[in-house]
Structures are given as structure tokens and as C-alpha cells.
mmCIF file of C-alpha atoms in Angstrom:
data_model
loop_
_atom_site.group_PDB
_atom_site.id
_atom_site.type_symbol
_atom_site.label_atom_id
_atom_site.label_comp_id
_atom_site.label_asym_id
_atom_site.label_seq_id
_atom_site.Cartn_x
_atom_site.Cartn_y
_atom_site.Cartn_z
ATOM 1 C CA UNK A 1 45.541 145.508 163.570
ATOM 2 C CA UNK A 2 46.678 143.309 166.996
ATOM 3 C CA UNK A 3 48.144 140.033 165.901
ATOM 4 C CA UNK A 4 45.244 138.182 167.491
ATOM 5 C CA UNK A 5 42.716 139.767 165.361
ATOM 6 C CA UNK A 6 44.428 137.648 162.484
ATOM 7 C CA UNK A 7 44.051 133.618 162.418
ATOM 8 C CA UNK A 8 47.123 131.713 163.703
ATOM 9 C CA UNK A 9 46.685 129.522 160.883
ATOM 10 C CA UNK A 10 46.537 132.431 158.150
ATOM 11 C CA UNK A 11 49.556 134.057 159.486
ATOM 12 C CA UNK A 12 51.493 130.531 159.270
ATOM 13 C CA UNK A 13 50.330 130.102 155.610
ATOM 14 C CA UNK A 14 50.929 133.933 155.058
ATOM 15 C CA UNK A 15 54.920 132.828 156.140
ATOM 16 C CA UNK A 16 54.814 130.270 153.980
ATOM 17 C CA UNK A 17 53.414 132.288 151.041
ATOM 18 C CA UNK A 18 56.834 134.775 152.007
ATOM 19 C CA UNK A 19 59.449 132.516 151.582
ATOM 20 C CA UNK A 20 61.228 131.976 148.824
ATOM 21 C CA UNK A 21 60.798 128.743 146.608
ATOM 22 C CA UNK A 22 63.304 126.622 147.925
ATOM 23 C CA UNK A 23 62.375 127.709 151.627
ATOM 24 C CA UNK A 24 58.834 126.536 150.145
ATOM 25 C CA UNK A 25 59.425 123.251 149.157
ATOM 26 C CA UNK A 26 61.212 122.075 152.190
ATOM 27 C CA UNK A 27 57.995 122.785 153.935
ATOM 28 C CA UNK A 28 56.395 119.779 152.028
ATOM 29 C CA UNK A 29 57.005 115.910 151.592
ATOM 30 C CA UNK A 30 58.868 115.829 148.116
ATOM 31 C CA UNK A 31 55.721 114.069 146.765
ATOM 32 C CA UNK A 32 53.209 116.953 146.744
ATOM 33 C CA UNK A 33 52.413 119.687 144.412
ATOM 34 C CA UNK A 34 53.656 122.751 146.725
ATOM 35 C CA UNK A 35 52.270 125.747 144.005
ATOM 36 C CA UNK A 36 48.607 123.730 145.063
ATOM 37 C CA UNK A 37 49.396 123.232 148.610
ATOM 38 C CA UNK A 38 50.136 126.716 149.692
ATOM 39 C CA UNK A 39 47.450 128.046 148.015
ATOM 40 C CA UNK A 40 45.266 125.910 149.132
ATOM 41 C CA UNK A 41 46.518 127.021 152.067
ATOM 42 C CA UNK A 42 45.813 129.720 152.143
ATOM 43 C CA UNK A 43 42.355 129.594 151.302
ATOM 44 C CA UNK A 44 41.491 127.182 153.785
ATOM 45 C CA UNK A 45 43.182 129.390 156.354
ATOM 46 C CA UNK A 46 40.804 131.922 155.045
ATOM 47 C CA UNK A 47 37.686 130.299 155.486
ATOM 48 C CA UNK A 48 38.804 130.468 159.880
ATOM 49 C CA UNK A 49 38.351 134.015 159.296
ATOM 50 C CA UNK A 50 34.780 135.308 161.149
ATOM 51 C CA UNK A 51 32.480 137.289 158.318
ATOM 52 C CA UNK A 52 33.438 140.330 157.422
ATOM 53 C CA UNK A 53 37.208 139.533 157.594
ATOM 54 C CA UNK A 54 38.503 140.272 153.709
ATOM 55 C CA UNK A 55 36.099 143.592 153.861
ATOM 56 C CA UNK A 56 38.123 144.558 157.111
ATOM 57 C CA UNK A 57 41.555 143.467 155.267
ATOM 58 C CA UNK A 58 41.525 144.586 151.954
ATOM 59 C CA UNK A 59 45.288 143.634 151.714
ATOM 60 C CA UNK A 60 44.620 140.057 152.535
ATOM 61 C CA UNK A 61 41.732 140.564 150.651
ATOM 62 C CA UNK A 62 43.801 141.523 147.458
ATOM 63 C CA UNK A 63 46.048 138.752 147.683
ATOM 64 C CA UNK A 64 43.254 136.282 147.939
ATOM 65 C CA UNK A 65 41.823 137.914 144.457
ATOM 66 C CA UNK A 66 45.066 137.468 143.069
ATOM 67 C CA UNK A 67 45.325 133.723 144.049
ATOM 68 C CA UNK A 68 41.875 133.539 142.419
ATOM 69 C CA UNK A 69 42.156 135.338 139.207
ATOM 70 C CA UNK A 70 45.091 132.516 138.408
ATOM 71 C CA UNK A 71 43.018 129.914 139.434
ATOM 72 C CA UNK A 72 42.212 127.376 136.818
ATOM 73 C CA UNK A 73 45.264 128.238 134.943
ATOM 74 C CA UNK A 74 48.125 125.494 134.677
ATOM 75 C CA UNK A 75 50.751 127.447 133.469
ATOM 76 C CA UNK A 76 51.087 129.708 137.098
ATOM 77 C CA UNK A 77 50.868 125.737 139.069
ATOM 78 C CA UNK A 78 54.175 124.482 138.125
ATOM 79 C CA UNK A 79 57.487 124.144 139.980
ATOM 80 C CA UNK A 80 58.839 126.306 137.277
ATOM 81 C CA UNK A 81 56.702 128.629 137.869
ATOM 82 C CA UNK A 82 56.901 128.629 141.587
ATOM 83 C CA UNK A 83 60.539 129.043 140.833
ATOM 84 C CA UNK A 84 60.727 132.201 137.897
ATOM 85 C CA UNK A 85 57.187 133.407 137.137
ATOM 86 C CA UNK A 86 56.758 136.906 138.457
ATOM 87 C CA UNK A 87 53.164 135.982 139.292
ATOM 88 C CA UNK A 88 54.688 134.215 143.022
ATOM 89 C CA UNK A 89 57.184 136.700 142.833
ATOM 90 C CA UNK A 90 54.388 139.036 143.375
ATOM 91 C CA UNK A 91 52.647 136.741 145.923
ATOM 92 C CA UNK A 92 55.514 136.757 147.654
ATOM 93 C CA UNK A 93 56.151 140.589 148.472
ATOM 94 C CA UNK A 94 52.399 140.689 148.997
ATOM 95 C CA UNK A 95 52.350 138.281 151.883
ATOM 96 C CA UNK A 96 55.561 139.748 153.339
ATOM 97 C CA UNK A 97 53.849 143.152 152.912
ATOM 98 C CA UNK A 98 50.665 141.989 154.838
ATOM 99 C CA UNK A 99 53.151 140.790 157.670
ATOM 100 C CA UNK A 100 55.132 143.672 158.306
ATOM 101 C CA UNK A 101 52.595 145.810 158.208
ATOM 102 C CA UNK A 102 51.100 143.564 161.335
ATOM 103 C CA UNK A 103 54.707 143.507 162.753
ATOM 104 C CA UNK A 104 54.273 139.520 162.279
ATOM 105 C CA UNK A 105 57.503 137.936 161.589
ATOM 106 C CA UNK A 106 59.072 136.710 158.118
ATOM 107 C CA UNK A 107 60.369 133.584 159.176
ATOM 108 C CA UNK A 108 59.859 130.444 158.011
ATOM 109 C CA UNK A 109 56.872 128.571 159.669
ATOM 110 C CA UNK A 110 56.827 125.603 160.893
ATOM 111 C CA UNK A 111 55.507 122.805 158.326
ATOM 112 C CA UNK A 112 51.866 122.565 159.297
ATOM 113 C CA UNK A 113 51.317 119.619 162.042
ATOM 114 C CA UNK A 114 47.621 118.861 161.618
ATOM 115 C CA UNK A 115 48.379 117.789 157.930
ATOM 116 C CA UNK A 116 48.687 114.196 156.954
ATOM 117 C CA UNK A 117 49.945 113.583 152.647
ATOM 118 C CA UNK A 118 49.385 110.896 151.314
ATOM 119 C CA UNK A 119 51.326 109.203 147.826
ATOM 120 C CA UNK A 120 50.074 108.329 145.298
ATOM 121 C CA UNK A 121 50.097 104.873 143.274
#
């Protein structure tokens, strides 16, 4: 599939989701929850996508199922967990899977610069 058939946005969150944990959380202020924030991601990257997108990329498709089955469940949400559980691990080869396929690179992304965190009380 050409690169531009695949959201800008979804490949930069796709990088993100390929990095390891510490290459992860320097993509974040220190303040946020960066298990939630890629996902979310992720999914909001997603929803650029024009219908019929996940049906055309079952890959990105599967990894989006994955994300989902998970969801709701504290336990895969946690820095330690980010860190050790083989769940990311596997979220991890996944998204570098889906880029190399696409000959996309594996770099690091940028941190994403229409994003504005706020902290909390």
C-alpha cells in the first residue's frame, strides 16, 4: 500500500506505538498517563481514516482489536505495564510490523504538535 494511502497522523502514532517504553515516555510531559495517551492515539488517528479503511487493513485492523479487547482493564494501563507486560510488548512488534511492511520508518516521531496537556490540581 503507497504511504499516502495511510494517515500522516496514524503513521506518527503507529511510531510511537514502536518504540520502546522509555523512547515512549519522553514523547509526553512527565504529568500524563502515556499507556492512555498513545492509545488514545491511536484511535483518534483512526477515526482520519475514510470508511472502509480497517476492512482494507486488516493488520491495522488487528492491532486496533487488540487495543480494544484490553480496554477497560487497569491492570494493562500502568507504567509497569507499559514497561514488562507482554501485552505492549506485543503492541509493539505489531506496529513495527505494520510499518515495515509499508516501508514507513521506525524512528521515533516527533511528539505530536497540535496537542496541548494540561495538569492537574
Amino acid at each position: 500500500m503507497p504511504t499516502d494511502l495511510v494517515p500522516e497522523e496514524l503513521i506518527r502514532t503507529l511510531r510511537a506505538l514502536a518504540q520502546d517504553s522509555a523512547t515512549q515516555r519522553a514523547l509526553f510531559p512527565t504529568f500524563v498517563a502515556v499507556p492512555d495517551e498513545l492509545v488514545e492515539d491511536f484511535g483518534a488517528a483512526l477515526d482520519q481514516g475514510w470508511p472502509g479503511f480497517l476492512t482494507n487493513n486488516p493488520d491495522i485492523a488487528a492491532l486496533d482489536d487488540l487495543i480494544r479487547a484490553r480496554s477497560g482493564l487497569p491492570e494493562f494501563w500502568t507504567d509497569e505495564a507499559l514497561d514488562h507486560a507482554p501485552f505492549w510488548s506485543d503492541l509493539r512488534r505489531r506496529a513495527r510490523q505494520i510499518l515495515s511492511d509499508r516501508g514507513l520508518p521506525l524512528t521515533p516521531p516527533s511528539p505530536a504538535p497540535h496537542k496541548t496537556y494540561i495538569s492537574g490540581p
